[in-house]
Amino acid sequence: MQDMAKLIHQLGHRHNAYQVFADFVEVSAIAFSNAVDKPQFDKREQRYFDIIKRYDKDELHQFPKLLGMLTNHLEGGFDDILGNLYHHLEIHNERSGQYFTPYPICQMMAKIQVNQGLQDI
């Protein structure tokens, strides 16, 4: 995750870390969605272009690198990489009451919801 944080901070000379993080997550989601959900393609594609026009060509080349880094981290086992990165970048806002549930608690709640009960936790 440190590698991703470093790359986001490098883009921070023109953009704040929160905006880079949010844009990375959104353009990545759009790319995946547009590959499989064609009825919404045009609307999402327009949003994609609205986002990427904020960045110059060299900056845009960093987004696929970030996605590759995320993929590599997830290959090591599932974890809340983006949530941890969000906190590592210190872009959360505690003053507005923004607190996130730790990943193990989210796992427990999900298991309870799908009727696996607490025996697997």
PDB file of C-alpha atoms in Angstrom:
ATOM      1  CA  MET A   1       0.000   0.000   0.000  1.00  0.00           C
ATOM      2  CA  GLN A   2       2.955   2.303   0.588  1.00  0.00           C
ATOM      3  CA  ASP A   3       3.712   2.142  -3.122  1.00  0.00           C
ATOM      4  CA  MET A   4       0.221   3.355  -3.969  1.00  0.00           C
ATOM      5  CA  ALA A   5       0.400   6.159  -1.410  1.00  0.00           C
ATOM      6  CA  LYS A   6       3.720   7.312  -2.829  1.00  0.00           C
ATOM      7  CA  LEU A   7       2.319   7.450  -6.357  1.00  0.00           C
ATOM      8  CA  ILE A   8      -0.774   9.359  -5.222  1.00  0.00           C
ATOM      9  CA  HIS A   9       1.409  11.858  -3.385  1.00  0.00           C
ATOM     10  CA  GLN A  10       3.527  12.307  -6.519  1.00  0.00           C
ATOM     11  CA  LEU A  11       0.385  13.375  -8.347  1.00  0.00           C
ATOM     12  CA  GLY A  12      -0.288  15.729  -5.455  1.00  0.00           C
ATOM     13  CA  HIS A  13       1.844  18.520  -6.845  1.00  0.00           C
ATOM     14  CA  ARG A  14      -1.168  19.630  -8.919  1.00  0.00           C
ATOM     15  CA  HIS A  15      -4.026  17.709  -7.319  1.00  0.00           C
ATOM     16  CA  ASN A  16      -4.846  16.997  -3.705  1.00  0.00           C
ATOM     17  CA  ALA A  17      -4.554  13.406  -2.519  1.00  0.00           C
ATOM     18  CA  TYR A  18      -8.277  13.069  -1.871  1.00  0.00           C
ATOM     19  CA  GLN A  19      -9.139  14.039  -5.451  1.00  0.00           C
ATOM     20  CA  VAL A  20      -6.536  11.692  -6.938  1.00  0.00           C
ATOM     21  CA  PHE A  21      -7.784   8.817  -4.770  1.00  0.00           C
ATOM     22  CA  ALA A  22     -11.433   9.488  -5.630  1.00  0.00           C
ATOM     23  CA  ASP A  23     -10.684   9.853  -9.337  1.00  0.00           C
ATOM     24  CA  PHE A  24      -8.625   6.659  -9.396  1.00  0.00           C
ATOM     25  CA  VAL A  25     -11.395   4.658  -7.744  1.00  0.00           C
ATOM     26  CA  GLU A  26     -14.082   6.114 -10.010  1.00  0.00           C
ATOM     27  CA  VAL A  27     -12.263   5.719 -13.344  1.00  0.00           C
ATOM     28  CA  SER A  28     -11.291   2.169 -12.395  1.00  0.00           C
ATOM     29  CA  ALA A  29     -14.900   1.316 -11.574  1.00  0.00           C
ATOM     30  CA  ILE A  30     -16.080   2.907 -14.821  1.00  0.00           C
ATOM     31  CA  ALA A  31     -13.551   0.896 -16.846  1.00  0.00           C
ATOM     32  CA  PHE A  32     -14.721  -2.373 -15.288  1.00  0.00           C
ATOM     33  CA  SER A  33     -18.404  -1.486 -15.620  1.00  0.00           C
ATOM     34  CA  ASN A  34     -18.126  -0.408 -19.230  1.00  0.00           C
ATOM     35  CA  ALA A  35     -16.530  -3.726 -20.128  1.00  0.00           C
ATOM     36  CA  VAL A  36     -19.664  -5.652 -19.105  1.00  0.00           C
ATOM     37  CA  ASP A  37     -22.653  -3.282 -18.793  1.00  0.00           C
ATOM     38  CA  LYS A  38     -23.233  -1.827 -22.241  1.00  0.00           C
ATOM     39  CA  PRO A  39     -26.640  -0.120 -21.665  1.00  0.00           C
ATOM     40  CA  GLN A  40     -25.008   2.438 -19.323  1.00  0.00           C
ATOM     41  CA  PHE A  41     -21.811   2.734 -21.368  1.00  0.00           C
ATOM     42  CA  ASP A  42     -22.292   6.204 -22.895  1.00  0.00           C
ATOM     43  CA  LYS A  43     -23.227   7.933 -19.649  1.00  0.00           C
ATOM     44  CA  ARG A  44     -20.310   6.405 -17.774  1.00  0.00           C
ATOM     45  CA  GLU A  45     -17.913   7.063 -20.635  1.00  0.00           C
ATOM     46  CA  GLN A  46     -18.810  10.753 -20.543  1.00  0.00           C
ATOM     47  CA  ARG A  47     -18.155  10.805 -16.798  1.00  0.00           C
ATOM     48  CA  TYR A  48     -14.809   9.077 -17.420  1.00  0.00           C
ATOM     49  CA  PHE A  49     -13.749  11.784 -19.878  1.00  0.00           C
ATOM     50  CA  ASP A  50     -14.923  14.521 -17.507  1.00  0.00           C
ATOM     51  CA  ILE A  51     -12.604  13.115 -14.844  1.00  0.00           C
ATOM     52  CA  ILE A  52      -9.513  12.442 -16.920  1.00  0.00           C
ATOM     53  CA  LYS A  53      -9.440  15.879 -18.520  1.00  0.00           C
ATOM     54  CA  ARG A  54      -8.179  17.191 -15.148  1.00  0.00           C
ATOM     55  CA  TYR A  55      -4.885  15.363 -15.666  1.00  0.00           C
ATOM     56  CA  ASP A  56      -2.098  15.732 -18.197  1.00  0.00           C
ATOM     57  CA  LYS A  57      -0.813  12.780 -20.228  1.00  0.00           C
ATOM     58  CA  ASP A  58       2.005  11.868 -17.838  1.00  0.00           C
ATOM     59  CA  GLU A  59      -0.336  11.994 -14.854  1.00  0.00           C
ATOM     60  CA  LEU A  60      -2.880   9.775 -16.609  1.00  0.00           C
ATOM     61  CA  HIS A  61      -0.245   7.080 -17.072  1.00  0.00           C
ATOM     62  CA  GLN A  62      -0.125   6.732 -13.282  1.00  0.00           C
ATOM     63  CA  PHE A  63      -3.716   5.475 -13.021  1.00  0.00           C
ATOM     64  CA  PRO A  64      -3.048   2.100 -14.715  1.00  0.00           C
ATOM     65  CA  LYS A  65       0.030   1.759 -12.506  1.00  0.00           C
ATOM     66  CA  LEU A  66      -2.145   2.298  -9.437  1.00  0.00           C
ATOM     67  CA  LEU A  67      -4.610  -0.322 -10.670  1.00  0.00           C
ATOM     68  CA  GLY A  68      -1.743  -2.768 -11.222  1.00  0.00           C
ATOM     69  CA  MET A  69      -0.475  -2.116  -7.709  1.00  0.00           C
ATOM     70  CA  LEU A  70      -3.969  -2.680  -6.295  1.00  0.00           C
ATOM     71  CA  THR A  71      -4.235  -5.943  -8.220  1.00  0.00           C
ATOM     72  CA  ASN A  72      -0.860  -7.095  -6.897  1.00  0.00           C
ATOM     73  CA  HIS A  73      -1.899  -6.331  -3.330  1.00  0.00           C
ATOM     74  CA  LEU A  74      -5.170  -8.218  -3.751  1.00  0.00           C
ATOM     75  CA  GLU A  75      -3.344 -11.252  -5.149  1.00  0.00           C
ATOM     76  CA  GLY A  76      -1.676 -11.587  -1.759  1.00  0.00           C
ATOM     77  CA  GLY A  77      -5.076 -12.219  -0.185  1.00  0.00           C
ATOM     78  CA  PHE A  78      -8.173 -10.152   0.153  1.00  0.00           C
ATOM     79  CA  ASP A  79      -7.899  -7.164   2.433  1.00  0.00           C
ATOM     80  CA  ASP A  80      -9.384  -3.695   2.552  1.00  0.00           C
ATOM     81  CA  ILE A  81      -6.523  -2.168   0.575  1.00  0.00           C
ATOM     82  CA  LEU A  82      -8.469   0.916  -0.503  1.00  0.00           C
ATOM     83  CA  GLY A  83      -9.788   1.585   2.999  1.00  0.00           C
ATOM     84  CA  ASN A  84      -6.315   1.250   4.473  1.00  0.00           C
ATOM     85  CA  LEU A  85      -4.887   3.489   1.750  1.00  0.00           C
ATOM     86  CA  TYR A  86      -7.605   6.066   2.406  1.00  0.00           C
ATOM     87  CA  HIS A  87      -6.613   6.249   6.059  1.00  0.00           C
ATOM     88  CA  HIS A  88      -2.892   6.119   5.322  1.00  0.00           C
ATOM     89  CA  LEU A  89      -3.278   9.148   3.060  1.00  0.00           C
ATOM     90  CA  GLU A  90      -5.131  10.841   5.943  1.00  0.00           C
ATOM     91  CA  ILE A  91      -7.932  11.991   3.670  1.00  0.00           C
ATOM     92  CA  HIS A  92     -10.729  10.836   5.979  1.00  0.00           C
ATOM     93  CA  ASN A  93     -12.553  13.535   7.877  1.00  0.00           C
ATOM     94  CA  GLU A  94     -13.048  12.819  11.562  1.00  0.00           C
ATOM     95  CA  ARG A  95     -14.368  16.337  12.150  1.00  0.00           C
ATOM     96  CA  SER A  96     -17.430  15.578  10.059  1.00  0.00           C
ATOM     97  CA  GLY A  97     -18.009  12.287  11.868  1.00  0.00           C
ATOM     98  CA  GLN A  98     -16.396  10.138   9.203  1.00  0.00           C
ATOM     99  CA  TYR A  99     -15.240   6.944  10.913  1.00  0.00           C
ATOM    100  CA  PHE A 100     -14.872   3.644   9.129  1.00  0.00           C
ATOM    101  CA  THR A 101     -15.581   0.202  10.469  1.00  0.00           C
ATOM    102  CA  PRO A 102     -12.456  -1.971  10.703  1.00  0.00           C
ATOM    103  CA  TYR A 103     -12.311  -4.747   8.102  1.00  0.00           C
ATOM    104  CA  PRO A 104     -12.562  -7.702  10.561  1.00  0.00           C
ATOM    105  CA  ILE A 105     -15.804  -6.268  11.950  1.00  0.00           C
ATOM    106  CA  CYS A 106     -17.160  -5.846   8.408  1.00  0.00           C
ATOM    107  CA  GLN A 107     -16.291  -9.496   7.745  1.00  0.00           C
ATOM    108  CA  MET A 108     -18.132 -10.599  10.864  1.00  0.00           C
ATOM    109  CA  MET A 109     -21.219  -8.563   9.959  1.00  0.00           C
ATOM    110  CA  ALA A 110     -21.206  -9.963   6.410  1.00  0.00           C
ATOM    111  CA  LYS A 111     -20.980 -13.536   7.675  1.00  0.00           C
ATOM    112  CA  ILE A 112     -23.886 -12.964  10.016  1.00  0.00           C
ATOM    113  CA  GLN A 113     -25.936 -11.508   7.155  1.00  0.00           C
ATOM    114  CA  VAL A 114     -25.396 -14.539   4.926  1.00  0.00           C
ATOM    115  CA  ASN A 115     -26.416 -16.892   7.742  1.00  0.00           C
ATOM    116  CA  GLN A 116     -23.000 -18.342   8.386  1.00  0.00           C
ATOM    117  CA  GLY A 117     -23.349 -17.352  11.983  1.00  0.00           C
ATOM    118  CA  LEU A 118     -20.485 -16.675  14.328  1.00  0.00           C
ATOM    119  CA  GLN A 119     -18.996 -20.196  14.295  1.00  0.00           C
ATOM    120  CA  ASP A 120     -16.618 -19.288  11.397  1.00  0.00           C
ATOM    121  CA  ILE A 121     -15.317 -16.114  13.027  1.00  0.00           C
TER     122      ILE A 121
END
